[in-house]
Short mmCIF file of C-alpha atoms in Angstrom, two decimals:
data_model
loop_
_atom_site.label_atom_id
_atom_site.label_comp_id
_atom_site.label_asym_id
_atom_site.label_seq_id
_atom_site.Cartn_x
_atom_site.Cartn_y
_atom_site.Cartn_z
CA MET A 1 66.30 77.79 206.82
CA ARG A 2 66.92 78.05 203.12
CA ILE A 3 70.26 77.05 202.88
CA ASN A 4 70.06 74.10 205.32
CA ARG A 5 67.33 72.80 202.57
CA ILE A 6 69.74 73.29 199.77
CA GLN A 7 73.03 72.36 201.08
CA ARG A 8 74.38 69.68 199.00
CA LEU A 9 77.63 68.40 197.15
CA SER A 10 76.85 70.43 193.97
CA GLY A 11 80.16 70.90 193.02
CA LEU A 12 81.45 67.58 192.63
CA VAL A 13 80.93 67.30 189.02
CA VAL A 14 84.42 67.71 187.61
CA MET A 15 84.83 66.01 184.25
CA PHE A 16 88.48 64.54 184.00
CA LEU A 17 88.46 65.98 180.54
CA ALA A 18 88.85 69.42 181.54
CA MET A 19 92.11 68.96 183.63
CA THR A 20 95.21 68.16 182.36
CA ALA A 21 96.35 64.54 181.02
CA ALA A 22 99.25 64.08 183.61
CA ALA A 23 98.25 62.11 186.73
CA PHE A 24 98.56 63.97 189.68
CA ALA A 25 100.14 62.83 192.57
CA GLY A 26 97.63 62.19 195.62
CA VAL A 27 95.60 59.09 194.07
CA SER A 28 96.41 55.87 194.70
CA ILE A 29 94.64 52.92 192.67
CA SER A 30 95.29 49.57 194.51
CA ALA A 31 92.59 47.71 192.21
CA PRO A 32 92.47 46.90 189.61
CA SER A 33 96.23 47.26 188.54
CA PRO A 34 96.84 49.04 185.16
CA GLY A 35 96.15 47.07 182.17
CA ALA A 36 94.62 44.17 184.06
CA THR A 37 91.92 41.72 182.65
CA THR A 38 89.26 41.22 185.07
CA GLY A 39 85.96 40.23 185.30
CA SER A 40 82.41 42.30 185.88
CA PRO A 41 81.67 43.81 188.40
CA VAL A 42 84.83 45.09 188.58
CA HIS A 43 86.63 45.53 192.33
CA PHE A 44 87.66 49.39 192.71
CA VAL A 45 90.15 50.14 195.18
CA ALA A 46 91.61 53.49 195.91
CA SER A 47 92.75 56.42 197.90
CA ALA A 48 94.01 59.89 198.03
CA SER A 49 95.90 62.21 200.07
CA ALA A 50 96.64 65.79 199.88
CA SER A 51 97.78 68.80 202.24
CA ALA A 52 94.16 69.84 202.63
CA PRO A 53 91.64 67.02 203.37
CA ILE A 54 89.95 64.88 200.85
CA SER A 55 86.12 65.75 200.77
CA ALA A 56 85.35 63.32 197.74
CA MET A 57 86.07 60.95 195.39
CA ARG A 58 84.65 59.88 192.09
CA ILE A 59 85.24 56.79 189.51
CA TYR A 60 84.63 57.73 185.91
CA VAL A 61 85.04 54.87 183.04
CA ASP A 62 85.06 55.71 179.50
CA ASN A 63 83.93 59.54 180.29
CA ASN A 64 81.11 58.24 182.64
CA SER A 65 80.59 59.04 186.15
CA MET A 66 80.05 55.59 187.82
CA TYR A 67 80.41 55.84 191.78
CA THR A 68 81.10 59.01 194.30
CA VAL A 69 82.20 58.66 197.66
CA ASN A 70 82.58 61.59 200.10
CA ALA A 71 85.77 60.00 201.85
CA SER A 72 89.35 59.95 201.07
CA SER A 73 89.27 56.07 200.16
CA LEU A 74 86.94 53.89 198.44
CA ASP A 75 86.34 50.00 197.90
CA THR A 76 83.29 49.29 195.75
CA TYR A 77 82.25 46.93 192.49
CA VAL A 78 80.97 48.55 189.20
CA SER A 79 79.27 46.53 186.34
CA LEU A 80 81.08 46.94 183.03
CA GLY A 81 80.78 45.16 179.76
CA ASN A 82 83.57 43.16 178.04
CA GLY A 83 86.34 45.05 176.20
CA GLY A 84 88.74 47.61 177.03
CA HIS A 85 88.01 50.77 178.98
CA ASP A 86 89.76 53.73 180.21
CA VAL A 87 89.38 54.51 183.87
CA VAL A 88 90.19 57.59 185.59
CA ILE A 89 89.69 58.18 189.90
CA VAL A 90 89.66 61.85 190.85
CA ALA A 91 89.37 63.18 194.27
CA TRP A 92 89.01 66.82 195.29
CA ASP A 93 90.41 68.27 198.54
CA THR A 94 88.56 70.56 200.57
CA ASN A 95 89.86 73.58 198.55
CA GLY A 96 88.18 72.37 195.60
CA ASN A 97 91.65 71.02 194.00
CA PRO A 98 91.58 67.80 192.37
CA TYR A 99 93.89 64.62 192.01
CA ARG A 100 93.75 62.19 189.28
CA GLN A 101 94.92 58.72 188.14
CA GLU A 102 94.19 57.16 184.85
CA GLU A 103 94.86 53.62 183.64
CA THR A 104 93.32 51.35 181.13
CA ILE A 105 91.50 47.75 181.93
CA THR A 106 90.19 45.05 180.09
CA VAL A 107 86.68 43.39 181.29
CA SER A 108 86.39 39.64 180.12
CA GLY A 109 83.37 37.51 181.65
CA SER A 110 82.61 37.84 185.39
CA SER A 111 84.42 38.16 188.40
CA GLY A 112 84.68 36.05 191.27
CA GLY A 113 83.44 35.86 194.29
CA GLY A 114 83.86 38.40 196.74
CA GLY A 115 85.94 37.93 199.83
CA GLY A 116 85.17 36.47 203.21
CA GLY A 117 85.82 32.91 204.42
CA GLY A 118 84.30 30.34 206.87
CA GLY A 119 80.83 30.34 205.63
CA SER A 120 80.71 34.22 205.18
CA GLY A 121 79.20 35.60 201.71
CA VAL A 122 76.16 36.02 199.81
CA SER A 123 73.20 33.38 199.75
CA ILE A 124 71.00 33.55 196.65
CA SER A 125 68.03 31.11 197.31
CA SER A 126 65.99 32.41 194.42
CA PRO A 127 66.18 31.96 191.77
CA ALA A 128 68.30 28.57 191.67
CA SER A 129 71.43 28.29 189.70
CA GLY A 130 70.33 27.06 186.20
CA ALA A 131 66.75 27.64 186.88
CA THR A 132 64.19 28.41 184.24
CA VAL A 133 61.79 31.00 185.72
CA GLY A 134 59.58 34.15 184.34
CA SER A 135 59.80 37.45 184.52
CA PRO A 136 59.39 39.36 186.40
CA VAL A 137 62.13 37.21 188.41
CA HIS A 138 61.84 36.73 192.36
CA VAL A 139 65.27 37.50 193.68
CA VAL A 140 65.72 36.67 197.65
CA ALA A 141 69.21 36.47 198.84
CA SER A 142 70.93 37.04 202.42
CA ALA A 143 74.62 38.07 203.24
CA THR A 144 76.48 36.58 206.55
CA PHE A 145 79.78 38.03 207.45
CA GLY A 146 81.35 39.26 210.59
CA GLY A 147 80.77 42.51 210.71
CA SER A 148 77.05 44.26 209.96
CA VAL A 149 75.97 44.33 206.06
CA ALA A 150 75.96 47.88 204.78
CA ALA A 151 74.21 47.37 201.32
CA MET A 152 73.41 44.47 198.90
CA ARG A 153 72.89 44.73 195.06
CA ILE A 154 71.49 42.88 191.99
CA TYR A 155 73.40 42.67 189.01
CA ILE A 156 71.84 41.20 185.96
CA ASP A 157 74.10 40.38 182.79
CA GLY A 158 76.38 43.30 184.44
CA ASN A 159 73.48 45.85 185.01
CA ASN A 160 72.75 47.29 188.44
CA MET A 161 69.10 46.51 188.93
CA TYR A 162 68.24 47.20 192.75
CA THR A 163 70.14 48.00 196.07
CA VAL A 164 69.13 47.89 199.61
CA ASN A 165 70.70 48.95 202.65
CA ALA A 166 69.90 45.70 204.29
CA GLY A 167 71.46 42.41 205.12
CA SER A 168 68.49 40.51 202.90
CA ILE A 169 66.76 40.98 199.41
CA ASP A 170 63.45 39.94 198.26
CA THR A 171 61.99 41.92 195.26
CA TYR A 172 61.19 41.48 191.66
CA VAL A 173 63.58 42.18 189.00
CA ASN A 174 62.73 42.21 185.27
CA ALA A 175 64.41 40.22 182.69
CA GLY A 176 63.89 39.17 179.30
CA THR A 177 63.70 35.84 177.67
CA GLY A 178 66.91 33.89 177.63
CA SER A 179 69.99 33.10 179.42
CA HIS A 180 71.16 35.82 182.13
CA ASP A 181 74.27 36.40 184.60
CA LEU A 182 72.86 36.95 187.87
CA ALA A 183 75.11 38.51 190.70
CA VAL A 184 74.48 39.43 193.99
CA VAL A 185 76.97 41.48 196.12
CA ALA A 186 76.78 42.77 199.60
CA TRP A 187 79.32 45.02 201.44
CA ASP A 188 80.40 45.20 204.81
CA ASN A 189 80.89 48.66 207.04
CA ASN A 190 84.28 48.47 206.13
CA GLY A 191 83.33 48.51 202.15
CA THR A 192 84.82 44.69 201.65
CA ALA A 193 82.66 42.88 199.22
CA TYR A 194 81.04 39.39 198.96
CA LYS A 195 79.20 37.95 196.01
CA GLN A 196 77.52 35.05 194.48
CA GLU A 197 76.62 34.58 190.94
CA TYR A 198 75.18 32.17 188.56
CA ASN A 199 73.49 31.87 185.18
CA PHE A 200 69.24 31.09 184.98
CA THR A 201 67.08 31.20 182.15
CA VAL A 202 63.85 33.56 181.85
CA GLY A 203 61.30 31.56 179.57
CA SER A 204 58.06 33.42 179.68
CA SER A 205 56.28 35.85 182.17
CA SER A 206 55.76 34.59 185.60
CA GLY A 207 52.81 33.38 186.81
CA GLY A 208 50.51 35.25 189.56
CA GLY A 209 51.73 36.25 192.77
CA GLY A 210 52.90 33.62 195.29
CA GLY A 211 50.88 31.93 197.94
CA GLY A 212 50.39 32.31 201.32
CA GLY A 213 46.84 34.51 201.36
CA GLY A 214 43.57 33.20 201.58
CA SER A 215 40.45 33.90 199.51
CA GLY A 216 40.17 37.65 198.55
CA SER A 217 44.04 37.80 198.56
CA GLY A 218 45.81 39.52 195.35
CA VAL A 219 45.69 41.92 192.96
CA SER A 220 42.94 43.61 191.33
CA ILE A 221 43.36 46.22 188.46
CA SER A 222 40.19 48.33 187.98
CA ALA A 223 41.81 50.31 184.98
CA PRO A 224 42.27 49.65 182.59
CA SER A 225 40.21 46.69 182.03
CA SER A 226 41.42 43.62 180.07
CA GLY A 227 41.69 44.01 176.57
CA ALA A 228 40.66 47.57 176.60
CA THR A 229 41.86 50.02 173.86
CA VAL A 230 43.04 53.47 175.95
CA SER A 231 45.10 56.64 175.04
CA SER A 232 48.11 57.53 175.95
CA PRO A 233 48.77 58.70 178.91
CA PHE A 234 46.22 56.41 180.63
CA THR A 235 45.03 55.87 184.16
CA VAL A 236 46.15 52.84 186.07
CA THR A 237 43.92 52.44 189.10
CA ALA A 238 44.44 49.19 191.36
CA SER A 239 44.52 47.52 194.92
CA ALA A 240 45.75 44.62 196.81
CA SER A 241 44.93 42.61 199.73
CA ALA A 242 46.31 39.61 201.64
CA SER A 243 46.32 38.24 205.20
CA THR A 244 49.24 40.62 206.33
CA SER A 245 49.73 44.23 204.97
CA ILE A 246 50.59 45.32 201.79
CA SER A 247 53.95 46.81 201.80
CA ALA A 248 54.08 48.15 197.99
CA MET A 249 52.76 48.02 194.60
CA ARG A 250 54.32 48.17 191.26
CA ILE A 251 53.42 48.76 187.55
CA TYR A 252 55.14 46.91 184.71
CA LEU A 253 54.40 47.68 181.10
CA ASP A 254 56.03 45.32 178.74
CA GLY A 255 58.27 43.91 181.52
CA ASN A 256 59.56 47.33 182.38
CA ASP A 257 59.00 48.94 186.20
CA MET A 258 56.88 52.15 185.30
CA TYR A 259 55.71 53.22 189.02
CA THR A 260 56.14 52.17 192.40
CA VAL A 261 54.09 53.12 195.60
CA SER A 262 54.37 51.87 199.07
CA SER A 263 50.53 51.51 199.80
CA ASN A 264 47.91 49.01 198.94
CA GLN A 265 46.17 50.90 196.48
CA LEU A 266 47.82 52.84 193.17
CA ASN A 267 46.06 55.49 191.03
CA THR A 268 48.34 57.11 188.51
CA SER A 269 49.01 57.80 184.87
CA VAL A 270 51.37 55.85 182.50
CA SER A 271 52.80 56.72 178.92
CA ALA A 272 52.70 54.46 176.33
CA SER A 273 53.51 54.35 172.38
CA SER A 274 50.69 52.85 170.41
CA GLY A 275 49.88 49.15 169.93
CA THR A 276 49.41 46.20 172.24
CA HIS A 277 51.05 46.54 175.79
CA ASP A 278 51.68 44.07 178.59
CA LEU A 279 50.25 45.46 181.55
CA ALA A 280 51.12 43.82 185.10
CA VAL A 281 50.53 44.98 188.74
CA VAL A 282 52.44 43.12 191.20
CA ALA A 283 52.17 43.68 195.15
CA TRP A 284 54.21 42.29 197.79
CA ASP A 285 53.23 41.70 201.68
CA SER A 286 55.13 42.32 204.41
CA ASN A 287 56.50 39.14 204.40
CA GLY A 288 57.63 39.72 200.84
CA THR A 289 54.87 37.57 199.48
CA ALA A 290 54.20 38.75 195.86
CA TYR A 291 50.58 39.06 194.29
CA LYS A 292 50.19 40.00 190.58
CA GLN A 293 47.50 40.54 188.11
CA GLU A 294 48.40 40.51 184.28
CA TYR A 295 46.68 41.35 180.96
CA ASN A 296 47.10 42.87 177.55
CA ILE A 297 45.87 46.18 176.54
CA THR A 298 46.24 48.33 173.39
CA VAL A 299 47.34 52.18 173.29
CA SER A 300 45.62 54.08 170.38
CA GLY A 301 46.62 57.36 169.68
CA SER A 302 47.45 60.10 172.41
CA GLY A 303 45.14 61.64 175.05
CA GLY A 304 47.32 64.31 175.50
CA GLY A 305 48.35 65.03 178.82
CA GLY A 306 51.02 67.92 180.13
CA GLY A 307 54.59 67.32 180.10
CA GLY A 308 55.37 64.55 178.67
CA GLY A 309 54.60 62.25 181.57
CA GLY A 310 51.78 61.14 183.71
CA GLY A 311 48.61 63.30 183.82
CA THR A 312 48.17 66.07 186.12
CA PRO A 313 45.09 65.40 188.27
CA SER A 314 42.36 68.10 187.65
CA GLY A 315 42.30 68.71 191.68
CA ALA A 316 46.26 69.42 191.58
CA THR A 317 47.64 73.12 192.61
CA THR A 318 49.58 74.67 190.15
CA PHE A 319 51.78 77.65 190.22
CA TRP A 320 52.24 78.50 186.69
CA GLU A 321 55.18 80.81 185.40
CA ILE A 322 57.17 81.05 188.44
CA GLN A 323 59.83 82.74 186.39
CA GLN A 324 57.61 85.73 186.77
CA MET A 325 57.15 85.90 190.38
CA SER A 326 59.12 87.96 192.84
CA GLY A 327 61.22 86.95 195.48
CA TRP A 328 63.46 84.90 194.07
CA GLY A 329 66.34 83.82 196.45
CA SER A 330 70.00 82.93 195.40
CA CYS A 331 73.23 82.20 196.96
CA THR A 332 76.99 80.73 195.57
CA VAL A 333 79.19 79.81 198.34
CA CYS A 334 75.95 77.44 199.65
CA ALA A 335 76.13 75.70 196.13
CA GLY A 336 79.30 74.23 196.49
CA ALA A 337 80.47 71.40 198.34
CA GLY A 338 79.34 70.95 201.80
CA GLY A 339 77.29 74.40 201.20
CA SER A 340 80.89 76.02 201.36
CA GLY A 341 82.28 76.50 197.92
CA PRO A 342 84.05 78.83 196.03
CA ALA A 343 82.35 81.97 195.03
CA ALA A 344 81.13 83.31 191.52
CA SER A 345 79.71 86.32 189.79
CA TYR A 346 76.05 86.28 188.70
CA TRP A 347 73.14 87.88 188.20
CA THR A 348 69.61 87.25 186.56
CA SER A 349 67.29 89.48 184.58
CA GLN A 350 63.24 89.02 184.50
CA GLY A 351 60.90 89.59 181.76
CA VAL A 352 62.80 89.04 179.07
CA GLY A 353 61.14 89.08 175.96
CA SER A 354 63.78 87.36 173.89
CA PRO A 355 64.83 84.57 173.62
CA SER A 356 61.03 83.73 175.44
CA LEU A 357 57.91 81.44 174.53
CA SER A 358 55.72 82.98 177.05
CA GLY A 359 57.17 86.52 176.44
CA SER A 360 58.44 87.07 179.82
CA SER A 361 61.39 84.61 180.48
CA MET A 362 64.06 84.88 183.30
CA GLN A 363 67.45 84.96 182.36
CA PHE A 364 70.45 83.29 184.69
CA HIS A 365 73.94 84.45 184.27
CA ILE A 366 76.99 82.98 185.94
CA SER A 367 81.08 83.60 185.51
CA GLY A 368 84.04 84.43 187.85
CA SER A 369 87.44 83.43 188.60
CA THR A 370 87.75 80.10 190.99
CA PRO A 371 87.30 76.91 189.01
CA TYR A 372 84.04 75.12 189.26
CA SER A 373 82.22 77.74 191.30
CA ASP A 374 78.44 77.28 191.49
CA VAL A 375 75.05 79.42 191.73
CA LEU A 376 71.83 78.50 193.35
CA TRP A 377 68.38 80.03 192.60
CA TRP A 378 65.29 79.35 194.36
CA LYS A 379 61.62 80.54 194.43
CA ASP A 380 59.76 79.72 197.95
CA LEU A 381 56.05 78.55 197.35
CA THR A 382 52.94 77.76 199.15
CA PRO A 383 53.29 74.49 200.73
CA ASN A 384 51.08 71.73 201.44
CA ASP A 385 52.00 68.87 204.23
CA ASN A 386 49.33 66.66 202.54
CA ALA A 387 50.39 66.47 198.65
CA THR A 388 52.55 63.37 198.00
CA ASN A 389 53.04 63.75 194.34
CA TYR A 390 54.98 66.35 192.25
CA LYS A 391 55.55 67.47 188.78
CA TYR A 392 58.30 70.26 187.90
CA ASP A 393 57.75 71.26 184.28
CA VAL A 394 60.11 73.88 182.81
CA ASP A 395 61.59 75.28 179.44
CA PHE A 396 64.97 76.16 179.21
CA TYR A 397 67.15 77.79 176.70
CA ILE A 398 71.35 77.78 176.74
CA ALA A 399 73.75 80.03 174.74
CA ASN A 400 76.95 78.22 175.33
CA PRO A 401 76.67 74.55 176.74
CA GLN A 402 80.12 74.01 176.21
CA TYR A 403 80.80 76.37 179.26
CA SER A 404 78.21 74.40 181.62
CA GLN A 405 79.83 71.52 183.86
CA ALA A 406 76.18 71.07 185.01
CA LEU A 407 72.72 72.05 185.11
CA GLU A 408 70.33 71.41 188.29
CA PHE A 409 66.51 71.61 188.58
CA ASP A 410 65.26 70.90 192.13
CA VAL A 411 62.15 70.66 194.02
CA ASN A 412 62.67 70.76 198.04
CA VAL A 413 60.18 70.04 200.24
CA ASN A 414 59.91 70.01 204.05
CA VAL A 415 56.47 68.12 205.42
CA GLY A 416 55.80 69.76 208.69
CA ASN A 417 53.22 66.97 210.21
CA ALA A 418 55.89 64.23 209.02
CA GLY A 419 58.78 66.02 210.55
CA THR A 420 60.81 65.12 207.23
CA TYR A 421 62.42 67.11 204.42
CA PHE A 422 63.17 65.77 201.05
CA ILE A 423 66.04 67.03 198.43
CA PHE A 424 64.09 66.43 194.99
CA GLY A 425 67.55 67.04 193.12
CA THR A 426 68.28 66.36 189.73
CA GLN A 427 71.04 67.51 187.40
CA CYS A 428 71.92 66.97 184.04
CA ASP A 429 75.81 66.08 184.51
CA ILE A 430 76.72 67.66 181.00
CA ASP A 431 80.51 67.54 181.21
CA GLY A 432 80.65 64.56 183.82
CA GLY A 433 79.15 61.88 181.18
CA GLY A 434 75.91 63.47 180.05
CA GLN A 435 73.36 61.80 182.19
CA PHE A 436 70.80 62.61 184.56
CA ASP A 437 72.04 62.40 188.47
CA VAL A 438 69.50 62.54 191.36
CA TRP A 439 69.98 63.29 195.04
CA ASP A 440 70.07 60.94 198.04
CA THR A 441 68.93 62.86 200.68
CA ALA A 442 69.81 60.88 203.76
CA GLY A 443 73.03 59.41 202.08
CA ASN A 444 74.18 63.33 200.68
CA ARG A 445 75.45 62.18 197.49
CA TRP A 446 74.65 62.38 194.01
CA VAL A 447 73.83 58.84 192.26
CA PRO A 448 74.09 58.42 188.51
CA THR A 449 70.80 56.98 186.65
CA GLY A 450 72.15 56.03 183.05
CA ALA A 451 69.11 58.42 181.88
CA TRP A 452 70.53 60.33 179.25
CA CYS A 453 70.83 64.01 179.10
CA GLY A 454 73.97 64.94 176.88
CA ARG A 455 74.62 68.16 176.25
CA PRO A 456 72.09 70.56 175.47
CA SER A 457 72.03 72.03 172.01
CA ALA A 458 72.73 75.61 171.78
CA TYR A 459 70.15 78.53 171.14
CA THR A 460 67.14 76.35 170.81
CA TRP A 461 64.54 75.76 173.73
CA HIS A 462 64.53 72.33 175.51
CA HIS A 463 61.61 70.82 177.46
CA LEU A 464 62.07 69.24 180.87
CA THR A 465 59.71 67.71 183.28
CA TRP A 466 60.26 65.73 186.21
CA GLU A 467 57.88 63.26 188.24
CA PHE A 468 58.27 63.00 191.85
CA THR A 469 56.31 61.18 194.92
CA ARG A 470 56.95 60.52 198.11
CA THR A 471 55.82 59.19 201.52
CA ASN A 472 56.27 60.22 205.19
CA SER A 473 59.74 58.80 205.05
CA GLN A 474 61.03 58.17 201.45
CA ALA A 475 61.31 60.12 198.15
CA THR A 476 60.89 58.41 194.79
CA PHE A 477 62.25 59.69 191.49
CA ILE A 478 59.74 58.58 189.10
CA ALA A 479 60.83 59.67 185.80
CA VAL A 480 62.01 62.55 183.83
CA THR A 481 60.87 63.62 179.92
CA LEU A 482 63.58 66.02 178.03
CA ASP A 483 62.44 67.25 174.35
CA GLY A 484 59.85 64.37 174.64
CA ASN A 485 61.96 61.45 175.48
CA LYS A 486 60.55 60.07 178.63
CA GLN A 487 62.99 58.01 180.72
CA TYR A 488 61.86 56.37 184.36
CA ILE A 489 63.96 56.55 186.71
CA ASN A 490 62.29 54.90 190.12
CA TYR A 491 65.09 55.54 192.59
CA THR A 492 63.95 56.05 196.00
CA PHE A 493 65.85 57.47 199.15
CA TRP A 494 65.14 58.17 202.95
CA GLY A 495 64.50 61.74 203.77
CA LYS A 496 66.05 63.64 206.60
CA GLY A 497 64.63 65.12 209.88
CA GLY A 498 62.62 68.69 209.42
CA SER A 499 59.62 70.35 211.20
CA TRP A 500 58.59 73.14 209.18
CA PRO A 501 56.34 72.99 206.20
CA ALA A 502 58.00 74.32 202.85
CA ILE A 503 58.57 73.88 199.34
CA ASN A 504 60.54 75.80 196.74
CA VAL A 505 61.85 75.22 192.95
CA ALA A 506 65.73 75.69 192.87
CA PHE A 507 67.70 76.01 189.57
CA GLN A 508 71.63 75.96 189.85
CA MET A 509 74.53 76.55 187.21
CA ASP A 510 77.84 74.86 187.87
CA GLY A 511 80.47 76.76 186.23
CA ASP A 512 83.68 75.28 184.47
CA SER A 513 87.43 74.89 184.70
CA ASN A 514 88.09 78.39 183.43
CA MET A 515 84.52 79.61 184.60
CA ASP A 516 83.73 80.65 181.13
CA ALA A 517 80.64 83.31 181.36
CA TYR A 518 77.45 81.61 180.01
CA SER A 519 73.40 82.39 180.38
CA VAL A 520 70.64 80.15 180.77
CA TRP A 521 66.97 81.35 180.00
CA LEU A 522 63.98 79.89 181.83
CA ASP A 523 60.53 80.03 180.70
CA ASN A 524 57.36 78.56 181.44
CA VAL A 525 58.25 77.13 185.05
CA THR A 526 55.55 75.32 186.48
CA LEU A 527 55.20 73.47 189.65
CA SER A 528 52.22 70.83 190.21
CA TYR A 529 51.39 68.94 193.38
CA TRP A 530 48.25 66.78 194.75
#
């Protein structure tokens, strides 16, 4: 049961700089053409073939991993800034062999609408073209074409803001004061894209949530109070009511999306720098009607709080110094693509006195002869089906970061009473763009977040905290804090069917093209849930 909780495409994080400069036969880029000047989002169409089946393809732009698909072809849109860009599309067969095609393109302005005729395409009903609105911006759109709608996505100024696997969108998106380019793209099940795009202007913050509700409808923030002075992190407590059921609530701080919950009430901690801040809580009912309360608060100093993220409640269950516990599991083949990757050589050592912060760290070592081999370790802990919030905190030390393709820090949860399991999979894609990726459990894919992790410096301790939450059907990656720098993720994915209560923390090391040996030490490994 351990392996089927942790199988995933961990081996698909190969950076093109580790490959030779010549283009391999096997990848064909149909769009855009080499040297083309195109608008954004850029329409990418490519296919790959080899003597063995193609297991995955990935788009890299300027060394950054932008899109991955577990298929032998891709057809998608990627938002890029104006100017010249280096594009590499890499494909891997089931034996792990890479194939590659590279070209340069230039982006200038926005692209034209996606295909489809006869009234087919995307229709944006809010905001209107050229309208002046407040922020967060209420975006309402729908898509209609011959087949079913696989997904829709909102882009503002070329930035991916919101994605939904449905034929309609009704959500709020933050945007700064001034003129903005709004594009909504939809894809059918064949990968064909449809698009509507125009400009709008943000004048100020939007007013209270839209009507529809009788007396008593709306959002009530009970903490902190309007004008209050608080320390960071501070607790935000709010509730919402309407004539129809509340489907979600969201906290905005200075226009930034901080926390989302699928409930009519929330109680969480938010971190903020010293100074005056605009706090807004927005709620949506099941009809998509929005309700909002907003006012200013002042943050003075720091109230401590663990891990650089939201505070851990006093009643939380916490497992301390997990690296000192016995019974760690491990595997190498299961850590690769599809749970059947190449084998690496590996070992661990517990009770290491140096390097260490606690006096007892755990050393993890990987080497081997097959390029891009991986190793996964995990420690099973006592589960609690009633827990919905998780905080994974760890210190790590790496001697040779130049030999690491990626490092994964995961929490795997099976919720027995809900019949659902979630992989809170995260990786610092060190040689694939230096950003954090998160795992889409139902979609079986890595999703780049744009959150920076870079290449961890050698021979020094780094502090990492991940915060997660879940419902009975969906998992949300709230935020990551690396060396005191907190970045909000707020990506939500569906879980999969599972029947037994279980929870574990996991750590994975990915080898490079030469399988150069390297070690990582973990210390103060902590998991809290509540």
